[in-house]
Short mmCIF file of C-alpha atoms in Angstrom, two decimals:
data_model
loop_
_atom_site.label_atom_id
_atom_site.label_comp_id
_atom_site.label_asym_id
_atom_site.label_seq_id
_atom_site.Cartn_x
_atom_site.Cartn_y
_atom_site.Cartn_z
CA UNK G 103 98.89 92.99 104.61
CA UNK G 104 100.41 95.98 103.05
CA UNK G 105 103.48 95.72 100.53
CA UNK G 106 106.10 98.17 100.30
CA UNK G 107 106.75 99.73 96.83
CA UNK G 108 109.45 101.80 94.90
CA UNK G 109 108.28 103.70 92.24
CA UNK G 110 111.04 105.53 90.49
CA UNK G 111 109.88 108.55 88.01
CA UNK G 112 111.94 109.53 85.45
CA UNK G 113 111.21 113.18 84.21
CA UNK G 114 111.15 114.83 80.67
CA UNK G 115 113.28 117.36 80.17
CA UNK G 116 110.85 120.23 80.64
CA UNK G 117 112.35 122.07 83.85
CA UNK G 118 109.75 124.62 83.26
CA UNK G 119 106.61 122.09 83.60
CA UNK G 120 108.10 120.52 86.54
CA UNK G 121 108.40 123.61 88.42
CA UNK G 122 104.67 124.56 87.17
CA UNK G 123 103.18 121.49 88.54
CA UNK G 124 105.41 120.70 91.51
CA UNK G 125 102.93 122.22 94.03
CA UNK G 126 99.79 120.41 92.57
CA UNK G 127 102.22 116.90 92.60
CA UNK G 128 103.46 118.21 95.96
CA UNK G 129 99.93 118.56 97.58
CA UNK G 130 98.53 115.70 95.99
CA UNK G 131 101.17 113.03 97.75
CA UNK G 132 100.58 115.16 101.05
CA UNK G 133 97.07 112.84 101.53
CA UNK G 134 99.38 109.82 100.84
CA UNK G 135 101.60 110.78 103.30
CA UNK G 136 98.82 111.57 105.80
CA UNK G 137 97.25 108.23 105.37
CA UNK G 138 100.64 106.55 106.09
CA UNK G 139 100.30 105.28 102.09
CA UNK G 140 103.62 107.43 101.06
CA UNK G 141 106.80 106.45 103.40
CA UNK G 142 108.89 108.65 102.01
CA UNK G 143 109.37 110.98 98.39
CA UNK G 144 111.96 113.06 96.58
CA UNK G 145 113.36 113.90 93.42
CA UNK G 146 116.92 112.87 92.47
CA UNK G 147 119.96 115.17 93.43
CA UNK G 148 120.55 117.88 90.81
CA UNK G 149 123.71 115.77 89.29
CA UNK G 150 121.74 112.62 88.87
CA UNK G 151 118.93 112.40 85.57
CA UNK G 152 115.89 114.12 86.27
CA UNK G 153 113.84 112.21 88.25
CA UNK G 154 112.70 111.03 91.63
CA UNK G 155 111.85 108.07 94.07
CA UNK G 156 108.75 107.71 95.60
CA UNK G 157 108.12 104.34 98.29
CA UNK G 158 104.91 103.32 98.91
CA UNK G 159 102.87 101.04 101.39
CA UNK G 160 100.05 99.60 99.81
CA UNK G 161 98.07 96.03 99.65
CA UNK G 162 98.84 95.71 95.91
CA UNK G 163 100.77 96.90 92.53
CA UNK G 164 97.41 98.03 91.32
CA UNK G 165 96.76 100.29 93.84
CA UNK G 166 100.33 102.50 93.92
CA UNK G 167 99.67 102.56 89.47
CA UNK G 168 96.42 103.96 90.14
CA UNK G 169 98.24 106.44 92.68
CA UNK G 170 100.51 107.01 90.27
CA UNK G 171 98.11 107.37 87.00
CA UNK G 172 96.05 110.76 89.05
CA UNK G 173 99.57 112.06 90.45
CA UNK G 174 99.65 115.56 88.57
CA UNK G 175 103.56 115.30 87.32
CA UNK G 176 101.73 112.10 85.56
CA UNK G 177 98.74 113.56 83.84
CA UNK G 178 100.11 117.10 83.43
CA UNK G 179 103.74 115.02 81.02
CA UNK G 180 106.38 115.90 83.55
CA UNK G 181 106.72 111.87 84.41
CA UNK G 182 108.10 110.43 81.09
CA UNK G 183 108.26 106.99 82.33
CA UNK G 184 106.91 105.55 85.76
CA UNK G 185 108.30 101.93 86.69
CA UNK G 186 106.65 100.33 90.28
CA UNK G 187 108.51 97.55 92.32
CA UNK G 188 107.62 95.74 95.05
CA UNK G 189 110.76 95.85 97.21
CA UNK G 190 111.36 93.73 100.32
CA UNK G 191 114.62 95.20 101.46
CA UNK G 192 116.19 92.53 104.18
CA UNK G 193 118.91 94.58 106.00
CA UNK G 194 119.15 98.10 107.36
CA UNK G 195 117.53 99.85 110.33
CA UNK G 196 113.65 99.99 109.27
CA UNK G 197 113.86 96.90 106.32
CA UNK G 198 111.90 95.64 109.09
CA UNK G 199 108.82 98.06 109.15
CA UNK G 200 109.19 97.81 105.51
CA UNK G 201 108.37 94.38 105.06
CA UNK G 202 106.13 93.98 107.97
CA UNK G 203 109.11 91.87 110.16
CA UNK G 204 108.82 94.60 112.56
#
């Protein structure tokens, strides 16, 4: 059964980078999403530290690092640090579908 994962990316400081490899990073996810992998993505709101959320479905913590290792903002330096959770959220309008309670 799959897990649901948070993996929260926190950027360098290289704007220029970012905006350089945001397609490739961008178009890479887009066969997560299509496989139903990737629930949901997006960077943090221009106030907050440069950075981003991504959540996951996936059978293990292995698999989403792996994701995560080929992602082009990782191999390319924009991701400066990369930390996966497993989250099981209990409450809220699709913590269901998240866990598998659905």
């Amino acid at each position: 059964m799959a897990t649901t994962y948070a993996v929260i990316y926190t950027y360098t400081d290289d704007t220029e980078l970012r905006d350089a490899t945001r397609p490739a990073h961008r178009d890479y996810l887009r066969e997560f999403v299509d496989s139903g992998a990737l629930l949901v993505a997006g960077a943090w709101a221009p106030a907050e530290a440069p950075g981003g959320l991504l959540i996951f479905r996936a059978e293990d913590k292995a698999a989403v690092q792996a994701i995560v290792d080929k992602d082009p903002f990782s191999t390319e330096g924009v991701v400066a640090a990369a930390d996966i959770r497993e989250w099981a959220p209990p409450l809220g309008p699709v913590a269901g579908a998240l866990t598998g309670q659905a």
